[in-house]
Coordinates of C-alpha atoms and ligand atoms in Angstrom, one line a residue:
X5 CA 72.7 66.8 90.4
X6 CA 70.0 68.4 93.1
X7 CA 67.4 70.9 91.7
X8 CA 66.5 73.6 93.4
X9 CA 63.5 76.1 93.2
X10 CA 64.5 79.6 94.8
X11 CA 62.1 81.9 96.5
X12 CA 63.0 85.4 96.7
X13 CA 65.7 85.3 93.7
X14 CA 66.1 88.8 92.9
X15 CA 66.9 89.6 96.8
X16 CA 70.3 89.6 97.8
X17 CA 70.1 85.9 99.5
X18 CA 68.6 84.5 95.9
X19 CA 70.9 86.2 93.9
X20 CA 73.9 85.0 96.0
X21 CA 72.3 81.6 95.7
X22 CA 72.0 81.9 91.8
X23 CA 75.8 82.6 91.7
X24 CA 76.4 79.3 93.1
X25 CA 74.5 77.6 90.8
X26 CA 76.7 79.3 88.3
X27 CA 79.7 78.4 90.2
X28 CA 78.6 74.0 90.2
X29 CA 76.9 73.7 86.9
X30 CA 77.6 70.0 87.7
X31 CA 76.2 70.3 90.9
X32 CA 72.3 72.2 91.1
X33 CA 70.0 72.7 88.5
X34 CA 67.2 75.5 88.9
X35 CA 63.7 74.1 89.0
X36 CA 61.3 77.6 90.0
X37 CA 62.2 80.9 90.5
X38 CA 60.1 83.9 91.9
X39 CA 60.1 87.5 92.2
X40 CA 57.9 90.0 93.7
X41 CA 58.5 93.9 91.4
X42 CA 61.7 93.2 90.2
X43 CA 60.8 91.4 86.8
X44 CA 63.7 92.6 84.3
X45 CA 65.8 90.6 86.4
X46 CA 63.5 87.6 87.1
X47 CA 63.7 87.7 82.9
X48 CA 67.2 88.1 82.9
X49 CA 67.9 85.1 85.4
X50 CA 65.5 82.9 83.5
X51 CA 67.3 83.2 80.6
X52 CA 70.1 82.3 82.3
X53 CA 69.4 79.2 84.5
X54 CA 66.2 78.4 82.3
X55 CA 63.6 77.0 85.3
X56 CA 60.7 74.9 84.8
X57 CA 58.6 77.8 86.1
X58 CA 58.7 81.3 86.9
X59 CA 56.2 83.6 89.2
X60 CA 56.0 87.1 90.0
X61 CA 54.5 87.8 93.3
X62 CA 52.9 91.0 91.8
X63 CA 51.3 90.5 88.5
X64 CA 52.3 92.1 85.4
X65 CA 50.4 91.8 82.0
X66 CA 51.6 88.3 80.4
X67 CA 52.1 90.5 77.2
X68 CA 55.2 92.0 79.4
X69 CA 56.8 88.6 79.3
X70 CA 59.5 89.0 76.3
X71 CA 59.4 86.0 73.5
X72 CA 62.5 84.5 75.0
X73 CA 61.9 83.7 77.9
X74 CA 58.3 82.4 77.2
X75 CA 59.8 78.4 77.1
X76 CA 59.0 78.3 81.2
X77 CA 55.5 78.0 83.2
X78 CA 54.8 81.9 84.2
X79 CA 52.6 81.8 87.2
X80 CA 51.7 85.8 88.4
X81 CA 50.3 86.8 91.8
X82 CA 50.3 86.0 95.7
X83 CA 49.7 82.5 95.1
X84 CA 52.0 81.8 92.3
X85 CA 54.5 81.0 95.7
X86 CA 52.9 77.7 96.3
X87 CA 53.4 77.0 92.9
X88 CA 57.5 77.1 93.6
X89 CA 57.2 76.5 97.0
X90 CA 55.2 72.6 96.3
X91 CA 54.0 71.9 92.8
X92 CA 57.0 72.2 91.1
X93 CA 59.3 69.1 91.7
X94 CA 62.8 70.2 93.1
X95 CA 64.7 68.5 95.3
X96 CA 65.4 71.5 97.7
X97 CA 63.7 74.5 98.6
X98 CA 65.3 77.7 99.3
X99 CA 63.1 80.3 101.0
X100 CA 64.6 83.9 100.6
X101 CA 62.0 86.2 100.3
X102 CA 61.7 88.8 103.2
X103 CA 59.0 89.1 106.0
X104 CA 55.6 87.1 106.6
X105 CA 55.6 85.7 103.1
X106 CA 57.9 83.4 103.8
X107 CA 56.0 81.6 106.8
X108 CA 53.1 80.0 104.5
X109 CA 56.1 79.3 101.6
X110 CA 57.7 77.3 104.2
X111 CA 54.8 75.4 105.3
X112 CA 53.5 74.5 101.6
X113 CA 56.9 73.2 101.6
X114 CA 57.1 71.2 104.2
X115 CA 53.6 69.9 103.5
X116 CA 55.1 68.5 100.1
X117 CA 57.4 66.7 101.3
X118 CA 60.4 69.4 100.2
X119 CA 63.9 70.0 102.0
X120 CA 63.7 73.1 103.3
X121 CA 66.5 76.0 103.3
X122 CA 65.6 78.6 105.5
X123 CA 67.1 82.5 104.8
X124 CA 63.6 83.9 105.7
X125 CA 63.7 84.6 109.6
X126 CA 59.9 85.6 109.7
X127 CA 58.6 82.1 109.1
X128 CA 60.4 80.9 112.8
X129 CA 59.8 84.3 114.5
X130 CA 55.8 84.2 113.9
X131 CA 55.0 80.4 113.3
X132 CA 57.9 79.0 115.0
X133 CA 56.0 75.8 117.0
X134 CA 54.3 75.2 113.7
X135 CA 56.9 75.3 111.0
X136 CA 58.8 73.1 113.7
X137 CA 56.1 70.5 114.1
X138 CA 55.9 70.4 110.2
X139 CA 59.7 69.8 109.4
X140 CA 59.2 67.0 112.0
X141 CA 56.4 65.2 110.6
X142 CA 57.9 66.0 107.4
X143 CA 61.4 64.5 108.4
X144 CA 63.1 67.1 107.0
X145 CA 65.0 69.1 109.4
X146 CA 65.3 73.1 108.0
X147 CA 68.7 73.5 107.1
X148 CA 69.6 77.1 108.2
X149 CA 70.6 79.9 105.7
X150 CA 70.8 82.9 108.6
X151 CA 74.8 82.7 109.1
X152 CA 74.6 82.7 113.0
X153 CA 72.3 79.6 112.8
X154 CA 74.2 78.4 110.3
X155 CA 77.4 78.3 112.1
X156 CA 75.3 77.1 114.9
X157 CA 74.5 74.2 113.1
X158 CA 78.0 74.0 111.5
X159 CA 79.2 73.7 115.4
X160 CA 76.8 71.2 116.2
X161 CA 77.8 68.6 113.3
X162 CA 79.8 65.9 115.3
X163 CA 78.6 66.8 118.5
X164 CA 76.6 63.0 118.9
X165 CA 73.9 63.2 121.0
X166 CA 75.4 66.0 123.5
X167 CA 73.3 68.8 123.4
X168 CA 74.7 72.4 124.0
X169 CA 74.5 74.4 127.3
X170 CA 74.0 77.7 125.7
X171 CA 74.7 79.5 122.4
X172 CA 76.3 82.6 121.9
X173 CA 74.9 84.3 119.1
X174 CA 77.3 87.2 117.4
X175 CA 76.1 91.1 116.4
X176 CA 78.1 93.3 114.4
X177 CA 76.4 95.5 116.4
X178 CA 75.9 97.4 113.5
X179 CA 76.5 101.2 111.9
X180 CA 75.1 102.6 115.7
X181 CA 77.2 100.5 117.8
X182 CA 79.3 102.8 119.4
X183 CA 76.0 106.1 119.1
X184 CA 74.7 107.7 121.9
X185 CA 71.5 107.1 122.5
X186 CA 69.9 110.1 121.3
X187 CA 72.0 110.3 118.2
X188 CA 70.4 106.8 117.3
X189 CA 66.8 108.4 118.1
X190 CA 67.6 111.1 115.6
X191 CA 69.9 108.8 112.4
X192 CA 68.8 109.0 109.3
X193 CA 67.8 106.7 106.1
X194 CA 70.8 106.9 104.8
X195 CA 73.2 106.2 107.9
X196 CA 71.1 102.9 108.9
X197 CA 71.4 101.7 105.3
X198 CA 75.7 102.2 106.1
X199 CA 76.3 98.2 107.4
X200 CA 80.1 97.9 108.7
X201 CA 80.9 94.2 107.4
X202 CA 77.3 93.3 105.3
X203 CA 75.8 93.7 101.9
X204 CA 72.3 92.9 102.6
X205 CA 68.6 93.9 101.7
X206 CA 67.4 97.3 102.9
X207 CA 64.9 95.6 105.3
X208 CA 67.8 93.6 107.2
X209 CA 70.3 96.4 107.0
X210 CA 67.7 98.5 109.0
X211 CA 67.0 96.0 111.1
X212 CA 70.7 95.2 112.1
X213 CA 71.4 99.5 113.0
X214 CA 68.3 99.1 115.5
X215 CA 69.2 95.3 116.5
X216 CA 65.7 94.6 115.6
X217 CA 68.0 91.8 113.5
X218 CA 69.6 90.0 116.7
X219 CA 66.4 90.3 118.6
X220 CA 64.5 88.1 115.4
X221 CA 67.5 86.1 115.4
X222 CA 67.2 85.1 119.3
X223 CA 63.8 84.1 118.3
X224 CA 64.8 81.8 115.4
X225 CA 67.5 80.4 117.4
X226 CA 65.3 78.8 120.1
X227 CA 62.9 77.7 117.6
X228 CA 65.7 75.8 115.6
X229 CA 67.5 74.3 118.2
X230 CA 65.0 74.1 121.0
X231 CA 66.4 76.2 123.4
X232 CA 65.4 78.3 126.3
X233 CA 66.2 82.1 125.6
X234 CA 67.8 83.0 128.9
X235 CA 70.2 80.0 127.5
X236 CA 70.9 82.1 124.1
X237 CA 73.4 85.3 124.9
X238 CA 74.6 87.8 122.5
X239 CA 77.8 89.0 122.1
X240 CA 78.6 91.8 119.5
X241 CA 81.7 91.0 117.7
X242 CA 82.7 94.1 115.3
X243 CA 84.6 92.0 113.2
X244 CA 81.9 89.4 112.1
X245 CA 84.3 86.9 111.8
X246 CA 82.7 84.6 114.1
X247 CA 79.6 83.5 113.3
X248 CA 78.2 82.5 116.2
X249 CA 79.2 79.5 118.7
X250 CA 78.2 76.7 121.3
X251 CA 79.1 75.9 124.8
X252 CA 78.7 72.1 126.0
X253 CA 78.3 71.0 129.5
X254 CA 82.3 70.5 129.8
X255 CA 83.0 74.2 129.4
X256 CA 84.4 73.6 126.3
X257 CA 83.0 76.4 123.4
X258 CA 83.2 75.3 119.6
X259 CA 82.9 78.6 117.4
X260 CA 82.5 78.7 113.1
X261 CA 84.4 81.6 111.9
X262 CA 84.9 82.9 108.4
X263 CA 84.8 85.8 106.1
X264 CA 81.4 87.9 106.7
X265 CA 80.3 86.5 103.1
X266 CA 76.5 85.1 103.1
X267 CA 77.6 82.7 100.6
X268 CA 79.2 80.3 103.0
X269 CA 76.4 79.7 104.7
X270 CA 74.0 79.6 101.5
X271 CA 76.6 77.2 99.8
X272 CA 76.5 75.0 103.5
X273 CA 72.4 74.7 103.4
X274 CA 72.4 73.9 99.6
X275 CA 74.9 71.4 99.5
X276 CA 74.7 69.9 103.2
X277 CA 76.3 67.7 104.6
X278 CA 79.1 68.5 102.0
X279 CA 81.3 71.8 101.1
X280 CA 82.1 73.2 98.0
X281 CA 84.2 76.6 97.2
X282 CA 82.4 79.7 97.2
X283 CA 84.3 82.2 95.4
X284 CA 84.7 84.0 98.6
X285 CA 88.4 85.1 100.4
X286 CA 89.8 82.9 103.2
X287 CA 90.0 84.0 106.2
X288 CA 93.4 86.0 107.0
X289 CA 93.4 85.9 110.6
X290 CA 97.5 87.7 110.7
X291 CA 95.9 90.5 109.1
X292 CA 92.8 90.5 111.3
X293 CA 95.4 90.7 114.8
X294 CA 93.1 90.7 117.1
X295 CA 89.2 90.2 117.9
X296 CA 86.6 91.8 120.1
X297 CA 83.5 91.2 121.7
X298 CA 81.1 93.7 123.9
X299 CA 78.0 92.8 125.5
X300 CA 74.7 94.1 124.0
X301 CA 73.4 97.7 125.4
X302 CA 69.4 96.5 125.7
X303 CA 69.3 100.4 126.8
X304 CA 70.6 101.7 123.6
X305 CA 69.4 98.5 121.7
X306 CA 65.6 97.9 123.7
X307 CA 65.0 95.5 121.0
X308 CA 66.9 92.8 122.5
X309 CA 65.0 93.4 125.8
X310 CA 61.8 93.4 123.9
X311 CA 62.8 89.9 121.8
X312 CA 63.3 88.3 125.6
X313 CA 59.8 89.8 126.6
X314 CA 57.8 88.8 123.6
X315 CA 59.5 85.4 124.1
X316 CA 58.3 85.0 127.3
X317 CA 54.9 86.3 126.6
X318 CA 53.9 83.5 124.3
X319 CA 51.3 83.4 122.1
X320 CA 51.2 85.5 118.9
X321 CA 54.2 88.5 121.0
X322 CA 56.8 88.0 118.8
X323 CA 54.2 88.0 115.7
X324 CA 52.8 91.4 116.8
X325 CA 57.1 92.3 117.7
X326 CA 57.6 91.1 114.1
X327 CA 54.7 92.6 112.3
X328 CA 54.9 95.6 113.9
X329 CA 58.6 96.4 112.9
X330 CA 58.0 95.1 109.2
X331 CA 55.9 98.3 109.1
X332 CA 57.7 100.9 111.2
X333 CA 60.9 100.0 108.5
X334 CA 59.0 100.4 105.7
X335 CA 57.9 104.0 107.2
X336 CA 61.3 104.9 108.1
X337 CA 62.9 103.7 105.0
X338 CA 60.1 105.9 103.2
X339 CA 61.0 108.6 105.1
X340 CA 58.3 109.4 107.3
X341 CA 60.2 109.0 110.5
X342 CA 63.4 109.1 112.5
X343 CA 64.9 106.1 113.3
X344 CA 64.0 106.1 117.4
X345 CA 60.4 105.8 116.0
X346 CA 60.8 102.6 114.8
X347 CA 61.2 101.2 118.4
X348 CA 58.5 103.4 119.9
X349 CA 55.7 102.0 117.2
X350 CA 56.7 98.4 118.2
X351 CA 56.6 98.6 121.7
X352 CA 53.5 100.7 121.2
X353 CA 52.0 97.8 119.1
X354 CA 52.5 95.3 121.8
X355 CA 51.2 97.6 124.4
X356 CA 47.8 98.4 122.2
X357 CA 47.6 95.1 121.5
X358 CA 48.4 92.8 124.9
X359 CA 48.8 89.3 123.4
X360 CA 46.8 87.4 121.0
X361 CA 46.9 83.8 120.2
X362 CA 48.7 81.8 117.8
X363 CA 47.5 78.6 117.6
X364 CA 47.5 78.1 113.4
X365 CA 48.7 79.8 110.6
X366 CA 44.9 82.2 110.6
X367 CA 45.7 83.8 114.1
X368 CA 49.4 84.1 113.1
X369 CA 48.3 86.5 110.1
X370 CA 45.3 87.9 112.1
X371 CA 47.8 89.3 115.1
X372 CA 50.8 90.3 111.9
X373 CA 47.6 92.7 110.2
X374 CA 46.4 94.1 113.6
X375 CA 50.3 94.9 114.7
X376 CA 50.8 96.6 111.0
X377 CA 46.8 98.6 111.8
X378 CA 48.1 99.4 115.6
X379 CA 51.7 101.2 113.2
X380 CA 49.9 102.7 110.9
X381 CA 47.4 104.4 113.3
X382 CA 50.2 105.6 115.6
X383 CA 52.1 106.3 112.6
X384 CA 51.0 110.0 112.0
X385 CA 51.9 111.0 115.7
X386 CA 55.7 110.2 114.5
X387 CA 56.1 112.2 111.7
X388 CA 58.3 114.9 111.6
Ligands
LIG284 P1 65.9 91.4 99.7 O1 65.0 92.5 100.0 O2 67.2 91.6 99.1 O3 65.1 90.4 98.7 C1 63.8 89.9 99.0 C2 63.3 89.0 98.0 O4 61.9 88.7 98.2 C3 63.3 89.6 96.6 O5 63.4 88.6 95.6 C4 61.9 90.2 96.5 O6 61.4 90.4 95.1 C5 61.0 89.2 97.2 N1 59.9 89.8 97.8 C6 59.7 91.0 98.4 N2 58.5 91.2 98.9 C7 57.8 90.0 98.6 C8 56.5 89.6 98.8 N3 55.6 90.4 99.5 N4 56.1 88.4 98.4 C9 57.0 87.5 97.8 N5 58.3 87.9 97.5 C10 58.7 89.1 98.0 O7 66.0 90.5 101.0 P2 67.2 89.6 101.5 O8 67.7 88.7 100.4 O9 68.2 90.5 102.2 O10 66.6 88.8 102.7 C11 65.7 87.7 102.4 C12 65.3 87.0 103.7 O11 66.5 86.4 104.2 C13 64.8 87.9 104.8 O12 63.9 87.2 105.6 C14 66.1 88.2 105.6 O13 65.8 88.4 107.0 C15 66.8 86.8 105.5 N6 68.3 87.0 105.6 C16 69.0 87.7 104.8 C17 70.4 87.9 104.9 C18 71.2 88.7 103.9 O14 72.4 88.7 104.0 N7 70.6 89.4 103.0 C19 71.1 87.2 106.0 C20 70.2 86.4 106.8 C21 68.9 86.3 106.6 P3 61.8 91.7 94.2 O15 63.2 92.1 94.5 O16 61.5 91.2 92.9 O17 60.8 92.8 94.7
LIG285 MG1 72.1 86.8 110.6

């Protein structure tokens, strides 16, 4: 029996993990859980899996808290993450809320000694070198949740001591693959939330129509497995059946494939180094016929260009990349914008704000706050 405190699970990674649990009874055992607004369903998934504690990332009145679910630890508030993330013994900690929140979560983690599974991208994107250095001194290697990394990782168990060439990491390519350029400058809310082979949050969702998604994920994948970005290609693959792949020195590639179903890779991290059933289809590959793969438009898509700059750049570039888009989705999924406007406020971060440095966790959220002031101050000249 492993217990496991979840960050993040009313998103769609937590609540994918929580069906798990309610798949291996036997198996996991909930320690913490934490939400951020949506609290009917924190209450509802507490009386369910009945943690130790329970936060809310933004505080309610603890008269809101119904009687029956008052048996837990309620913790309320920014903080109440450490709480989960280190105080509360569990023997594995899942980190699934979205954006910068998640880098300090992981590093409270780490500090405490916990095993680390990583859905949150941001943490690797911004603080990369230090959430590395931490798993390291920690001796707990992160145990990827992101199913490209996953699958990564899922190729590289076996592989003995020879490290791989390159990776080739896989894009749906998302709901604009096939747009015109202009047509993507103009989409809409609603068409960017329409993902072809995903159900995920509406932050990701966004994020994988503009690519903004593959250009994060470039940056998590040569934090994770050390290795040089002009060594990790994309290839978008409409089908999402493969999930990503490795190339060894031989020539010889091994590729993961699967279902496009996050709880493969969710079940992997959580009960690593072994595998338990899912609940999800196997894969019907007769069905399937055939698969293709395209090479990634960095015209049409400048966000994997701009992931290949920022890498290069150093410093606090994919921070201020990072930070920057957080806050042009949030616009456009409020409304404010069309969708080309998202690109044109991050590259118009990173040109207002050169580079900045990034040596601890302080300058991290220093150059995330001045990329979200940079957005907000171009923001009005987008409108419309
Ligand atoms: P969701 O938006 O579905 O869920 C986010 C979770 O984080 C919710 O529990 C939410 O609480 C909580 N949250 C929101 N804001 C904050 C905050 N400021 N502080 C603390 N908690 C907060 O996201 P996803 O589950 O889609 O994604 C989670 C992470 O996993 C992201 O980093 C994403 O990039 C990554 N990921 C997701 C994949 C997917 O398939 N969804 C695939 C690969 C990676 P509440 O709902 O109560 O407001
Ligand atoms: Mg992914």
């Amino acid at each position: 029996m492993q217990s496991i405190s979840i960050l993040g699970s009313t998103g769609s990674i937590g609540t994918q993990a929580l069906s798990l649990v309610r798949l291996h009874p036997d198996k996991f055992r909930v320690s913490a859980l934490t939400a951020h607004s949506n609290a009917e369903l924190l209450f509802e998934q507490v009386r369910e899996f009945r943690p130790e504690v329970a936060c809310l990332t933004k505080e309610i009145p603890l008269g809101a808290i119904p009687e029956d679910v008052r048996f837990c630890r309620w913790v309320m508030g920014p903080d109440s993450l450490k709480v989960a993330a280190a105080e509360v013994p569990a023997d594995m900690v899942l980190v699934s809320v979205v954006g910068i929140a998640g880098l300090q979560s992981v590093m409270d983690a780490l500090h405490a000694g916990r095993q680390v599974l990583l859905a949150n991208k941001e943490a690797l994107v911004t603080g990369g070198h230090l959430v590395m250095d931490a798993a390291r001194r920690a001796g707990k290697p992160l145990l990827p949740v992101d199913s490209e990394h996953s699958a990564i990782f899922q190729c590289l168990q076996g592989a003995a001591d020879n490290t791989p060439v390159r990776l080739l990491l896989t894009a749906s390519g998302g709901p604009f693959r096939t747009w015109e350029k202009e047509r993507i400058d103009r989409a809409t809310r609603e068409e960017a939330l329409k993902h072809p082979n995903w159900s995920m949050g509406a932050k990701i969702t966004v994020d994988s129509a503009s690519m903004f998604n593959k250009a994060l994920e470039i940056m998590e994948a040569r934090w994770l497995f050390d290795m040089p970005a002009d060594k990790i290609d994309v290839l978008v693959h409409p089908q999402s059946i493969i999930h990503s792949a490795v190339e060894f020195a031989d020539g010889a590639v091994i590729a993961q494939l699967g279902v496009p179903d996050m709880r493969v890779p969710i079940q992997y991290a959580m009960a690593y180094p072994h595998r338990l059933p899912t609940g999800s289809q196997p894969l019907d590959l007769f069905s399937l016929g055939q698969l293709t793969f395209e090479k990634g438009d960095e015209v049409r898509f400048p966000a994997l260009r701009l992931a290949r700059q920022c890498l290069a750049a150093g410093g606090a570039a994919c921070t201020i990349l990072n930070g920057a888009n957080e806050a042009a989705v949030a616009a456009f999924l409020q409304g404010k914008m069309p969708f080309g406007a998202i690109t044109r406020l991050v590259e118009g971060a990173l040109d207002r704000l050169g580079n900045l440095p990034a040596e601890n966790l302080d300058d991290i959220f220093d150059a995330d706050a001045r990329a979200r002031r940079a957005v907000a101050e171009m923001l009005p000249a987008m409108v419309g």
